[in-house]
Coordinates of C-alpha atoms (C1' of nucleotides) in Angstrom, one line a residue:
Chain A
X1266 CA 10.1 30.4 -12.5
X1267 CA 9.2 28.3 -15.5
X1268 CA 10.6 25.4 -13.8
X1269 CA 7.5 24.8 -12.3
X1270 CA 6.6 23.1 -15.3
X1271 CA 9.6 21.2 -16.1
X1272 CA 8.6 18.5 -14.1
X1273 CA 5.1 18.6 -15.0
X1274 CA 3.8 16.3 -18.9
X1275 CA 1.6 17.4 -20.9
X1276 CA -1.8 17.4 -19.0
X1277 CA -4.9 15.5 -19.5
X1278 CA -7.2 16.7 -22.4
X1279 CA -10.5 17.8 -20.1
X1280 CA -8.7 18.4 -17.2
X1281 CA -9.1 22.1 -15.6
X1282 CA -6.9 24.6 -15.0
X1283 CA -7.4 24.4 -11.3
X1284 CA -6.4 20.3 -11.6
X1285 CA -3.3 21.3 -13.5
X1286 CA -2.6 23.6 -11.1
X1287 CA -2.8 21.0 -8.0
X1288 CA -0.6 18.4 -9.6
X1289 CA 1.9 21.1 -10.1
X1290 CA 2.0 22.5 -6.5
X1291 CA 1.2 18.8 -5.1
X1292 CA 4.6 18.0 -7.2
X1293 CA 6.5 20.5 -5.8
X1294 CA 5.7 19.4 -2.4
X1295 CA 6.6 15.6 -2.7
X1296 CA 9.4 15.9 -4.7
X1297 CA 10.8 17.9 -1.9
X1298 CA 11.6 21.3 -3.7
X1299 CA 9.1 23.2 -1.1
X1300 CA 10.2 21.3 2.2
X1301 CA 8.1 21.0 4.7
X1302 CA 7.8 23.8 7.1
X1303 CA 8.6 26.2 4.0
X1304 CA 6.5 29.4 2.5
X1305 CA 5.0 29.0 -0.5
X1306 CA 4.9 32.1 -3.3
X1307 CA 2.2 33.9 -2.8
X1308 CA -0.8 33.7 -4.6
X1309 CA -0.4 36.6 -6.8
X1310 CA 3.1 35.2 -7.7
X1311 CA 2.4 31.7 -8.4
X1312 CA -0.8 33.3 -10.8
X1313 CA 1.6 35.2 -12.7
X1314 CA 4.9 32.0 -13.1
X1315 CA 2.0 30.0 -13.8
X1316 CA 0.1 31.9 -15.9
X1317 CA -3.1 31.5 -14.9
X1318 CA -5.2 33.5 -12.4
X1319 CA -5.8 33.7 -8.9
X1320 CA -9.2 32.6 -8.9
X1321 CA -7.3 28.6 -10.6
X1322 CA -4.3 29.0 -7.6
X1323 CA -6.7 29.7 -4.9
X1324 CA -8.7 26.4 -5.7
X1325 CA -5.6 24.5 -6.5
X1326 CA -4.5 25.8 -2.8
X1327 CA -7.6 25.1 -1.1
X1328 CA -7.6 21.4 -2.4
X1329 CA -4.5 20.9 -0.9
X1330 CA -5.6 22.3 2.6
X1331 CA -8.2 19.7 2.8
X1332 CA -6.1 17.5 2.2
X1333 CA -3.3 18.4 5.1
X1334 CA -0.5 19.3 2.8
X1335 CA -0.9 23.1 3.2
X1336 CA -2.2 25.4 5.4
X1337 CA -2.7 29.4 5.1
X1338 CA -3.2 32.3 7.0
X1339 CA -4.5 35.4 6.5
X1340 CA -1.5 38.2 6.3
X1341 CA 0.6 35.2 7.0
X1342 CA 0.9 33.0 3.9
X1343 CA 0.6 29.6 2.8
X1344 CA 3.1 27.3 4.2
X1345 CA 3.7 23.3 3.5
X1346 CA 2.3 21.4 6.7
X1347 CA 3.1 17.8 5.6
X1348 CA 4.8 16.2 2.3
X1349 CA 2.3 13.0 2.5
X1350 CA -1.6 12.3 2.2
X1351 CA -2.8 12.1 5.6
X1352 CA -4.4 8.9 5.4
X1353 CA -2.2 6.9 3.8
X1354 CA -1.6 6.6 0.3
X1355 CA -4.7 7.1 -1.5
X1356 CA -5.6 7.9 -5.3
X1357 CA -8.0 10.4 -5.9
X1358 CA -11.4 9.4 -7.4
X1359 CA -11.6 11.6 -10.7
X1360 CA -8.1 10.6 -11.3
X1361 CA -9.1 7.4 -13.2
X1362 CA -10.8 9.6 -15.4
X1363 CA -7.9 10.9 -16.9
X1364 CA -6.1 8.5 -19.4
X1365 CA -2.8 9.8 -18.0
X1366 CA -3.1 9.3 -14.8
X1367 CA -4.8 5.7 -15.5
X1368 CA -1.7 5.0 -17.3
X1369 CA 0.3 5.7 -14.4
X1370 CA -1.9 4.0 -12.1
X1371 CA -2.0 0.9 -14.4
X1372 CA 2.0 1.4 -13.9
X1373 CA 2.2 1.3 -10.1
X1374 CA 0.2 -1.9 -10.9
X1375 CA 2.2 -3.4 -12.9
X1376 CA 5.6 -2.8 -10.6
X1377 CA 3.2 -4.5 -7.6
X1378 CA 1.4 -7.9 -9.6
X1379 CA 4.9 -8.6 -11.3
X1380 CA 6.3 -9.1 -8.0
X1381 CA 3.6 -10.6 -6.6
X1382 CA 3.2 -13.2 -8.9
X1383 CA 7.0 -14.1 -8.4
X1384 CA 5.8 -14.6 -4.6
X1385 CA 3.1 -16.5 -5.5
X1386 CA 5.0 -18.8 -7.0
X1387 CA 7.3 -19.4 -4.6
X1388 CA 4.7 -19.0 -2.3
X1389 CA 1.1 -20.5 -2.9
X1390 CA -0.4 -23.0 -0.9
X1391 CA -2.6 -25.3 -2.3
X1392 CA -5.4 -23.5 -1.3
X1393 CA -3.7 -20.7 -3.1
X1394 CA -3.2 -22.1 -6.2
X1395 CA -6.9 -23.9 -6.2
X1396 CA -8.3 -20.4 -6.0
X1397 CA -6.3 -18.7 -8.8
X1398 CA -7.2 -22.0 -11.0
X1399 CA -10.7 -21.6 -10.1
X1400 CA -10.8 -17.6 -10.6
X1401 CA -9.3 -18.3 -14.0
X1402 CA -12.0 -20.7 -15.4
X1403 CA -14.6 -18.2 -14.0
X1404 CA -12.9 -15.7 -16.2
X1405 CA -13.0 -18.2 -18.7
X1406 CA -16.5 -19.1 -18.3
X1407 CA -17.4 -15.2 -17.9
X1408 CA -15.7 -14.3 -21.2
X1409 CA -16.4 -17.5 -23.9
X1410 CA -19.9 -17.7 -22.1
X1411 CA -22.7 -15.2 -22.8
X1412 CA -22.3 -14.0 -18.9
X1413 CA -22.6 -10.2 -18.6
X1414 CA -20.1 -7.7 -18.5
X1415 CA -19.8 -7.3 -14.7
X1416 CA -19.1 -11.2 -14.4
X1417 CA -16.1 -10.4 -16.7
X1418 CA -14.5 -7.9 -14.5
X1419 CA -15.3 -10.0 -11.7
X1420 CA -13.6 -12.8 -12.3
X1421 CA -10.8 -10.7 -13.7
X1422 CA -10.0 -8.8 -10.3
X1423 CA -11.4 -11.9 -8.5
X1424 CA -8.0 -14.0 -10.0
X1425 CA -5.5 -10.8 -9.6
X1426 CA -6.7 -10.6 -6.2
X1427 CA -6.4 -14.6 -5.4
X1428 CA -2.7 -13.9 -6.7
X1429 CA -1.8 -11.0 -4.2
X1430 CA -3.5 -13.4 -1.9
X1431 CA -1.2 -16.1 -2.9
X1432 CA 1.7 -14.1 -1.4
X1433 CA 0.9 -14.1 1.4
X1434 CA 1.8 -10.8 2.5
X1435 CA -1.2 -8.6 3.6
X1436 CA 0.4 -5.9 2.0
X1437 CA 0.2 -6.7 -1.4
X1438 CA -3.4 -7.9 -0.9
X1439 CA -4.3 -4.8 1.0
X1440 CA -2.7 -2.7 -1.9
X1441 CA -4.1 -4.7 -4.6
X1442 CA -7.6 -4.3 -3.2
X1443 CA -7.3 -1.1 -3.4
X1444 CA -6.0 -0.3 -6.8
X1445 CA -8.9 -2.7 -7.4
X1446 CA -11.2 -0.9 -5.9
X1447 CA -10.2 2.6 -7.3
X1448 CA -10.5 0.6 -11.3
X1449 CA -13.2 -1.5 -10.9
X1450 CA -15.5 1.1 -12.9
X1451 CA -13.4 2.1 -15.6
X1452 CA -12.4 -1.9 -16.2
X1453 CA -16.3 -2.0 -16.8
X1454 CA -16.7 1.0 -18.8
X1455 CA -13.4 -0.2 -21.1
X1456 CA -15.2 -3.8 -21.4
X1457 CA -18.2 -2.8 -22.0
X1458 CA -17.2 -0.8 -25.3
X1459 CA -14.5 -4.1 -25.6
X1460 CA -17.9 -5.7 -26.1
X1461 CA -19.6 -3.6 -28.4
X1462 CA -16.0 -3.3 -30.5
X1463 CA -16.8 -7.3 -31.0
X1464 CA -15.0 -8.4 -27.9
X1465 CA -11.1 -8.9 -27.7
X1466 CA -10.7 -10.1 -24.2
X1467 CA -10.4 -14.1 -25.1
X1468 CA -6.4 -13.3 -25.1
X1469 CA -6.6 -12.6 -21.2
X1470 CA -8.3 -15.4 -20.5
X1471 CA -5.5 -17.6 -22.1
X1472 CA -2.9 -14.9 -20.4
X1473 CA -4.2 -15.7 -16.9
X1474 CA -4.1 -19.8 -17.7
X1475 CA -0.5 -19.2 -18.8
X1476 CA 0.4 -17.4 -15.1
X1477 CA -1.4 -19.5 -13.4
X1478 CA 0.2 -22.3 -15.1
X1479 CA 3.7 -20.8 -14.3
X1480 CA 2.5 -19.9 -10.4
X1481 CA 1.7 -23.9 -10.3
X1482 CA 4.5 -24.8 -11.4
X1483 CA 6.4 -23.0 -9.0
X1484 CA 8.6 -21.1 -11.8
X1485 CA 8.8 -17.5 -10.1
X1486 CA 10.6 -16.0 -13.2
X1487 CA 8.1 -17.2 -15.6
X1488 CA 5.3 -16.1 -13.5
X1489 CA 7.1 -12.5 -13.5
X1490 CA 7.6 -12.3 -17.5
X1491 CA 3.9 -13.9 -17.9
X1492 CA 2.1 -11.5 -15.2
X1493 CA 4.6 -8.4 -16.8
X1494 CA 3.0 -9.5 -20.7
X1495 CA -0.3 -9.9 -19.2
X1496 CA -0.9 -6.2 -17.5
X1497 CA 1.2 -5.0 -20.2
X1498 CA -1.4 -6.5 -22.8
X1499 CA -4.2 -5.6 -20.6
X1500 CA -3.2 -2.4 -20.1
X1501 CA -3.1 -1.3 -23.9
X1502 CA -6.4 -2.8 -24.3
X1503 CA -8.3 -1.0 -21.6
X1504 CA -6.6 2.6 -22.4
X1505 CA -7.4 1.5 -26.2
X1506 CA -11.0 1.0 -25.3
X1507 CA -11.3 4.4 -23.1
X1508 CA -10.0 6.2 -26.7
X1509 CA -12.7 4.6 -28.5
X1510 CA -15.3 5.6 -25.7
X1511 CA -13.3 9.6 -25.5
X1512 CA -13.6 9.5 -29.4
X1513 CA -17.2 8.5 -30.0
X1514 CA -18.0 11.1 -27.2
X1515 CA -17.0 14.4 -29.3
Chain B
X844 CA -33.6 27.4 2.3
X845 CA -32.7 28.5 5.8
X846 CA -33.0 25.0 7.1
X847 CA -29.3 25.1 5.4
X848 CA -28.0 26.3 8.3
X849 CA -30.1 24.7 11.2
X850 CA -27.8 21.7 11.9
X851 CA -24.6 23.9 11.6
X852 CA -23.4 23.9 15.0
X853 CA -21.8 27.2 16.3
X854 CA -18.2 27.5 14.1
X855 CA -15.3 27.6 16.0
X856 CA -13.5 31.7 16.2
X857 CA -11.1 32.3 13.5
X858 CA -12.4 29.7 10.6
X859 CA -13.1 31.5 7.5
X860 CA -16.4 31.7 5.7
X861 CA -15.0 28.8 3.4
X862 CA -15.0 26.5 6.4
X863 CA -18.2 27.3 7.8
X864 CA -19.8 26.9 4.0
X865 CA -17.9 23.3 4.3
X866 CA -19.2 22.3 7.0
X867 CA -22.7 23.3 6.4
X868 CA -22.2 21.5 3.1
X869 CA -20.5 18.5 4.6
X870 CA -23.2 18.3 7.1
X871 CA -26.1 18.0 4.0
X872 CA -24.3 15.0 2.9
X873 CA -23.5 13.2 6.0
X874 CA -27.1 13.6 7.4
X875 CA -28.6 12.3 3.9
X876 CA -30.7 15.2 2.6
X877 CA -28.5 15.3 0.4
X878 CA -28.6 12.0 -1.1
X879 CA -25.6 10.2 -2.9
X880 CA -26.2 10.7 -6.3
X881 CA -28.5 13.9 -6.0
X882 CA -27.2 17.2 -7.5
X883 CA -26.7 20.3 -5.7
X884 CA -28.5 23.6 -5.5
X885 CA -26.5 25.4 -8.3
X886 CA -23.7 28.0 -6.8
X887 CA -25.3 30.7 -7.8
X888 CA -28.6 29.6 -5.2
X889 CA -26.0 28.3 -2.4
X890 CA -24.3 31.5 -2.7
X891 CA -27.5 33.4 -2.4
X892 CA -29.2 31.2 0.3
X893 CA -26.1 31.2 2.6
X894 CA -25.6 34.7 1.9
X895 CA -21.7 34.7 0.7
X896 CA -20.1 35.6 -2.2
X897 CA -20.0 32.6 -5.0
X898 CA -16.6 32.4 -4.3
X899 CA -17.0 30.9 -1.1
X900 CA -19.4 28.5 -2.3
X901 CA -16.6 27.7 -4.5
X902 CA -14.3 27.3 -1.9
X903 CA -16.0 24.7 0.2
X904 CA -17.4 22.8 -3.1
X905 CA -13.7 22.4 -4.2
X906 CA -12.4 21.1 -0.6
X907 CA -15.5 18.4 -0.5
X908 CA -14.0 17.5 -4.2
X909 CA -10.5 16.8 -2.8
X910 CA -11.8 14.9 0.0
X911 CA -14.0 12.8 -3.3
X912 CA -17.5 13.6 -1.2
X913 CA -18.3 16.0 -4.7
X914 CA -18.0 16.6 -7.7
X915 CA -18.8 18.6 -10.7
X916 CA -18.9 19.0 -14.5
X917 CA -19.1 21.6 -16.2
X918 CA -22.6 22.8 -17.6
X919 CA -24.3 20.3 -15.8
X920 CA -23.7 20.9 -12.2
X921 CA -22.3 19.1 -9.1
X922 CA -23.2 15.8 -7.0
X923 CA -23.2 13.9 -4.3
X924 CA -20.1 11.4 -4.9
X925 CA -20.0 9.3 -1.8
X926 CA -21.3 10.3 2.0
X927 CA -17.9 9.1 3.4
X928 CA -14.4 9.8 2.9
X929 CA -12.6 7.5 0.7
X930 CA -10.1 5.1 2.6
X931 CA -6.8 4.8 0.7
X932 CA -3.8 2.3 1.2
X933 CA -2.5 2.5 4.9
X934 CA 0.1 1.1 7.0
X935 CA -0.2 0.8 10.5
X936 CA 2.3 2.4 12.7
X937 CA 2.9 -0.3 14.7
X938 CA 3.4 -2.9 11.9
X939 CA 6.8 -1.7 11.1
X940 CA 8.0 -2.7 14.8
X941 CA 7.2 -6.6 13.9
X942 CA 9.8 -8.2 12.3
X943 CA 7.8 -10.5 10.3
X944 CA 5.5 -7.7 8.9
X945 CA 8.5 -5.1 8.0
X946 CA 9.9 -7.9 6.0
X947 CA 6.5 -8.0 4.2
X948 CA 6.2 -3.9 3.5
X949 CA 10.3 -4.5 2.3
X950 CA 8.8 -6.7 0.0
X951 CA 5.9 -4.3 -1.0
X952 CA 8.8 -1.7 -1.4
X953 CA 10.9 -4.1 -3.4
X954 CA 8.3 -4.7 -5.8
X955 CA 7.2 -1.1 -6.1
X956 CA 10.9 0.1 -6.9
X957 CA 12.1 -2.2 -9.0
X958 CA 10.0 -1.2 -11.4
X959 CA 10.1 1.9 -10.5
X960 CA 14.0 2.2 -11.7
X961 CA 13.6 0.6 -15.0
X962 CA 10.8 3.2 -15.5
X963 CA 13.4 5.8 -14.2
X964 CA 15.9 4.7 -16.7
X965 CA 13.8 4.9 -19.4
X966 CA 12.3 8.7 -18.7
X967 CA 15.2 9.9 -16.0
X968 CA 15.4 13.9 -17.7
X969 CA 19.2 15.6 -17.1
X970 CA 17.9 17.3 -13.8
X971 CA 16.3 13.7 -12.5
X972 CA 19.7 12.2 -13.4
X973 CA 21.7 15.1 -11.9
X974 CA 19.3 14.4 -8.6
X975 CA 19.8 10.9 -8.4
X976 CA 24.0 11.2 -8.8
X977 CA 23.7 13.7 -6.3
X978 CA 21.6 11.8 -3.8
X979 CA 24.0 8.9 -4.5
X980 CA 27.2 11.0 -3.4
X981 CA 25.7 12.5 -0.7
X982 CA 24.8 9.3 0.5
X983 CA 28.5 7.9 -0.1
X984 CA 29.5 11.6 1.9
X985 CA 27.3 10.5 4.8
X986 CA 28.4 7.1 4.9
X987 CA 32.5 7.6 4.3
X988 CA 32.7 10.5 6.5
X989 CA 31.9 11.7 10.3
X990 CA 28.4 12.3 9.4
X991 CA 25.9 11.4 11.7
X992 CA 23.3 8.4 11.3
X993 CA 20.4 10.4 10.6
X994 CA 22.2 12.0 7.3
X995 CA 23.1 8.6 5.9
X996 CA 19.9 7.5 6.6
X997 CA 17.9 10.8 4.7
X998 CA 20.3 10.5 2.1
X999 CA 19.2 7.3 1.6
X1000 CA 16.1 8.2 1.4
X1001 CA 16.8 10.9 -1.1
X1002 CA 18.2 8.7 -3.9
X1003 CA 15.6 6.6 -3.7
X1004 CA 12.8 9.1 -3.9
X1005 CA 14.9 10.5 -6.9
X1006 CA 14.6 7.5 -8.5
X1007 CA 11.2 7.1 -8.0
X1008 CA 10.9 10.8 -9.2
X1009 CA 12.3 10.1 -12.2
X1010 CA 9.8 7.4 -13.2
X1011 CA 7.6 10.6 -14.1
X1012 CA 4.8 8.8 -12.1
X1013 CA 3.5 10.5 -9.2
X1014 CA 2.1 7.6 -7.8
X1015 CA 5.0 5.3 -8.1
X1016 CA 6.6 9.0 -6.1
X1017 CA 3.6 9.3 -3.5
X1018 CA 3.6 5.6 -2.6
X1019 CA 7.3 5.8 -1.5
X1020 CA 7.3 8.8 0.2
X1021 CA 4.5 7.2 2.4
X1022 CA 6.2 3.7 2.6
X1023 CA 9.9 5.8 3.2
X1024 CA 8.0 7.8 6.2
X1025 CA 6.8 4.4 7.7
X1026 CA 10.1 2.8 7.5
X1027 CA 12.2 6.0 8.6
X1028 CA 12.7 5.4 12.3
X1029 CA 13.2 1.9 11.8
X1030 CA 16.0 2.4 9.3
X1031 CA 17.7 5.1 11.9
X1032 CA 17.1 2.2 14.4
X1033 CA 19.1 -0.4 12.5
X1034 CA 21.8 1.8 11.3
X1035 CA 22.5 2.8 14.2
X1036 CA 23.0 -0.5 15.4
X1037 CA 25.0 -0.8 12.4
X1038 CA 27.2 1.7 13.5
X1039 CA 27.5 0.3 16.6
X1040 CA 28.6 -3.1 15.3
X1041 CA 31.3 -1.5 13.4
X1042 CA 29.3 -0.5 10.0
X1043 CA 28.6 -2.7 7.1
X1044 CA 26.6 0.1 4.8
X1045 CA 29.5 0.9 2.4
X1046 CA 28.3 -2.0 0.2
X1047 CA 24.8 0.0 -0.1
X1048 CA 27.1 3.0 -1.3
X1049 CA 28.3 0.6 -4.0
X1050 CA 25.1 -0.2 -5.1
X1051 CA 23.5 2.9 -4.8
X1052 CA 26.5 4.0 -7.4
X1053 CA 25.6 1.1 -9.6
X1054 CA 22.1 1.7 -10.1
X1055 CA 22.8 5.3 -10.4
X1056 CA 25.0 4.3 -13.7
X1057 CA 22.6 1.9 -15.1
X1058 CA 19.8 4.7 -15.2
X1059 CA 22.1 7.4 -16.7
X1060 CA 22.9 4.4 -19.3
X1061 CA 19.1 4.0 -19.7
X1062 CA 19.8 0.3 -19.0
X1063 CA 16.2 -0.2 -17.9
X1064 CA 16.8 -4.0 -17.3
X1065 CA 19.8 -3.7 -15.8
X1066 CA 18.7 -1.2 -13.5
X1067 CA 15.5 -3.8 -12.4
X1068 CA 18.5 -6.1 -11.6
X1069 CA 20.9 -4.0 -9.7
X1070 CA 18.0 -2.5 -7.6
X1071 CA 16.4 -6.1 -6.9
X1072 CA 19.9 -6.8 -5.3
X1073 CA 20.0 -4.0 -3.4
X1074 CA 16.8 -3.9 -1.8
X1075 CA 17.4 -7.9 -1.0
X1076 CA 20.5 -6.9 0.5
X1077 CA 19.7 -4.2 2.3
X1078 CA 16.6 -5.6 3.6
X1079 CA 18.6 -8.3 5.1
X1080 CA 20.9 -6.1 6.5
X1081 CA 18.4 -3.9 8.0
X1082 CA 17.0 -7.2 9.4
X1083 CA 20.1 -8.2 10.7
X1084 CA 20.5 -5.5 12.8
X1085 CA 16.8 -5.4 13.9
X1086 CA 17.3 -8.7 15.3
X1087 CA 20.4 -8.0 17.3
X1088 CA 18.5 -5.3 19.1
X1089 CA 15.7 -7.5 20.3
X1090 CA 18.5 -10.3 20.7
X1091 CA 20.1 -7.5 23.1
X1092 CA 17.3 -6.6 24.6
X1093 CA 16.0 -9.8 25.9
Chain C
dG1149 C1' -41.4 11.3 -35.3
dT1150 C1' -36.8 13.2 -36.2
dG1151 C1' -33.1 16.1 -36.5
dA1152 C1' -31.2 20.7 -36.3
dT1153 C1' -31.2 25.0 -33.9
dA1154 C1' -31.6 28.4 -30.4
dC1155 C1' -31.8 29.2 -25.6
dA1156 C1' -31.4 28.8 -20.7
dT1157 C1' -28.5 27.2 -17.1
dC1158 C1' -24.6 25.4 -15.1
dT1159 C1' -19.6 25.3 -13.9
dG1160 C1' -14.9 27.1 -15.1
dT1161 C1' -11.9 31.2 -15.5
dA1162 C1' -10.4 36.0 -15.5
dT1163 C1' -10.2 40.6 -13.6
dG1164 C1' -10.4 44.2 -10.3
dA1165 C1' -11.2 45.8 -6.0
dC1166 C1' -11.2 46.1 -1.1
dA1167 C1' -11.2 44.1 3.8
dA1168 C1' -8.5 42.0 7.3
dG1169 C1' -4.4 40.3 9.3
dT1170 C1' 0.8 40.0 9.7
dT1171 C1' 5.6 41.6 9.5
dG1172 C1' 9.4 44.6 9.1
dT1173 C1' 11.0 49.4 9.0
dC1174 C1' 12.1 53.5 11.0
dA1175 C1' 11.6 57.5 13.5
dA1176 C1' 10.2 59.5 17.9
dT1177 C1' 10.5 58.9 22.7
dA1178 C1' 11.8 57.6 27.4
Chain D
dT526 C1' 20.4 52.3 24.1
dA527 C1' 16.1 50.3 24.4
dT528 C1' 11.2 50.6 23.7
dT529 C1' 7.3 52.1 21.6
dG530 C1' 4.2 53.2 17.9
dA531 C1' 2.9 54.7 13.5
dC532 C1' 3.2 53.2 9.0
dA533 C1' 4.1 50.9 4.7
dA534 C1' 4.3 46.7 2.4
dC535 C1' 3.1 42.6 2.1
dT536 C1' -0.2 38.4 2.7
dT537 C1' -4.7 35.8 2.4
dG538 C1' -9.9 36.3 2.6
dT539 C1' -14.0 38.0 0.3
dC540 C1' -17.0 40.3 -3.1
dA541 C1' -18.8 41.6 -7.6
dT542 C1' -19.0 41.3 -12.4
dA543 C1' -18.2 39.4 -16.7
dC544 C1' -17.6 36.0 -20.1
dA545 C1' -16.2 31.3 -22.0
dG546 C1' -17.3 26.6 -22.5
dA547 C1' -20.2 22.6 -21.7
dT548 C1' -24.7 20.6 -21.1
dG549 C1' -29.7 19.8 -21.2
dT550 C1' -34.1 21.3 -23.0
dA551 C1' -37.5 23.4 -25.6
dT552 C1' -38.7 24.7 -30.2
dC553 C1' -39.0 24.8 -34.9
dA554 C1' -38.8 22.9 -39.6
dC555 C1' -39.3 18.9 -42.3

DNA sequence: GTGATACATCTGTATGACAAGTTGTCAATA
DNA sequence: TATTGACAACTTGTCATACAGATGTATCAC
């Protein structure tokens, strides 16, 4: 059954066995290979295709139970009880930690604030576009200015935010905050060694004039390609950071 | 330490030893003598203290970690992460039966899987592509034949979930299956109306066919392109038919 | 004081064993 | 034939032990 693993990259440096193990099983379960309402293999089996012991499957397994997706019992098995997060779609805590999975999350940005800023544009009110102009000289201010680091990341989600706002639709604002919410301290951890490095975040302040620029101007294609450079730019610079910071560590 | 378990109220028949240990765990954070921050007893000294194996204690310390109330590190111990369970991203059920506010989660959608297929057309393995083709013909199948509406309308489902499968993102894959589970009944709803009207989906067929090709090409900006029309399209054509409903039911 | 080293302590993982519960088989029985 | 009941073959739940790997701290040398 090695095609367990087909699906599954090579996994985060520092990640345990029992996390690897969850991502695979949570895998097989949304991609729809063990439908819901289906048995699982049992412990013993899933230990030995997987290669690890029973001890890593069991806490794999019993993550997933509190989490709704499984359930087990006793003489019974483990069996699939639902192919989605209970509560929504959430992103687990620790999961910033790992570069890979903050690369992936920094994706499902990406595919959201592109769009987004394309609304905006077509969108923003006046208020709107008042708010990402004033967000963007705070981050101006924050960055050229000897404000500390948390001002920086402020401003920074504070003008991302303005443009989900901008669309209005609640729904990019409501999933913005969130991805927000869930980076907030790895943006500061990333900027504060950004800082240390000799600081190399005056580029995004001229990247968020540029969309904001575009968004005023009502150009919904340029506001895509500028927003799409942007977290694109951003996005190497944070994970480039994190390596500095998961380098000096060891 | 037997004030551990004076707050535990009696445990329901049947739960195991791992769900009493979690809830007499659960219960030390909630109440606050177990502060957030504070580290816990080791396992070895819950174990002994609640008088179960360590394995238990390992158990219930994994579940709270899932649910991001813990977590640990190796060598150093575990800690009190939050004293309330993380909110993710939701949608409201009802949402989806407003008009105004589907349009804004088909937008969320839109910008979600648009990325989502150029990602799929650069990374789409042989079995992602083989998935997605299939998903695309079972959904011409469904559509072209005597099938019934709730085939065309998992099939539809299917392809796109393969697509976002194939982004190798399981974020980009977990927020769709939540946003597909929202929108479900409301795509039976319209398509069935569709039917009734005398069908208009074989266009999605088409397009479902073309986006297919441009990720097997690994045409990532075509395959933006082809699925931005088709979620434009179908969105208006799932709001088409949404509107007749209400039209005929007033 | 400072830095290197050894040690104690913690979580992570592996292994083996047994208890407890469920399911299917199959023969004995009515 | 249909039903029962013992039994074997699974499953998950729990325990005990051991060691690896990471971390913090005390100790020693300089």
């Amino acid at each position: 059954m090695t095609d367990l693993f087909q699906a599954s990259a090579p996994l985060a440096r520092g990640a345990t066995l029992g996390d690897q193990v969850t991502e695979v099983l949570r895998h097989n379960v949304v991609s729809g290979a063990w439908p819901v309402g289906s048995m699982l293999p049992s412990e013993t089996t899933l230990a030995q295709d997987l290669e690890v012991s029973r001890t890593v499957v069991r806490e794999a397994v019993s993550r997933l139970k509190a989490e709704g997706m499984l359930s087990s019992q006793q003489g019974r098995g483990a069996f699939v009880s639902s192919d989605r997060p209970q509560m929504g779609f959430a992103i687990d805590k620790q999961d910033v930690e790992s570069l890979r999975k903050l690369s992936h999350i920094l994706e499902l940005r990406m595919g959201m604030e592109i769009e987004a800023a394309a609304f905006a544009a077509e969108r923003a009110t006046d208020a709107h576009r008042a708010e990402i102009q004033a967000a963007a000289d705070m981050f101006d201010n924050a960055e050229t200015g000897a404000s500390g680091v948390s001002e920086g990341v402020e401003a920074d989600l504070r003008f991302h935010r303005a443009v989900s706002d901008a669309t209005g639709n609640d729904y990019y604002l409501g999933l913005f905050n969130y991805l927000g919410a869930s980076l907030r301290e790895t943006m500061l951890a990333g900027r504060l060694k950004a800082v240390e490095r000799g600081g190399n975040s005056r580029d995004a302040v001229a990247e968020h004039h540029d969309i904001a620029a575009a968004i005023a101007a009502g150009d919904s294609d340029l506001a895509r390609d500028r927003m799409r450079l942007h977290l694109q730019l951003s996005g190497q610079r944070l994970l480039g950071n994190l390596r500095q910071i998961k380098a000096g560590d060891a």
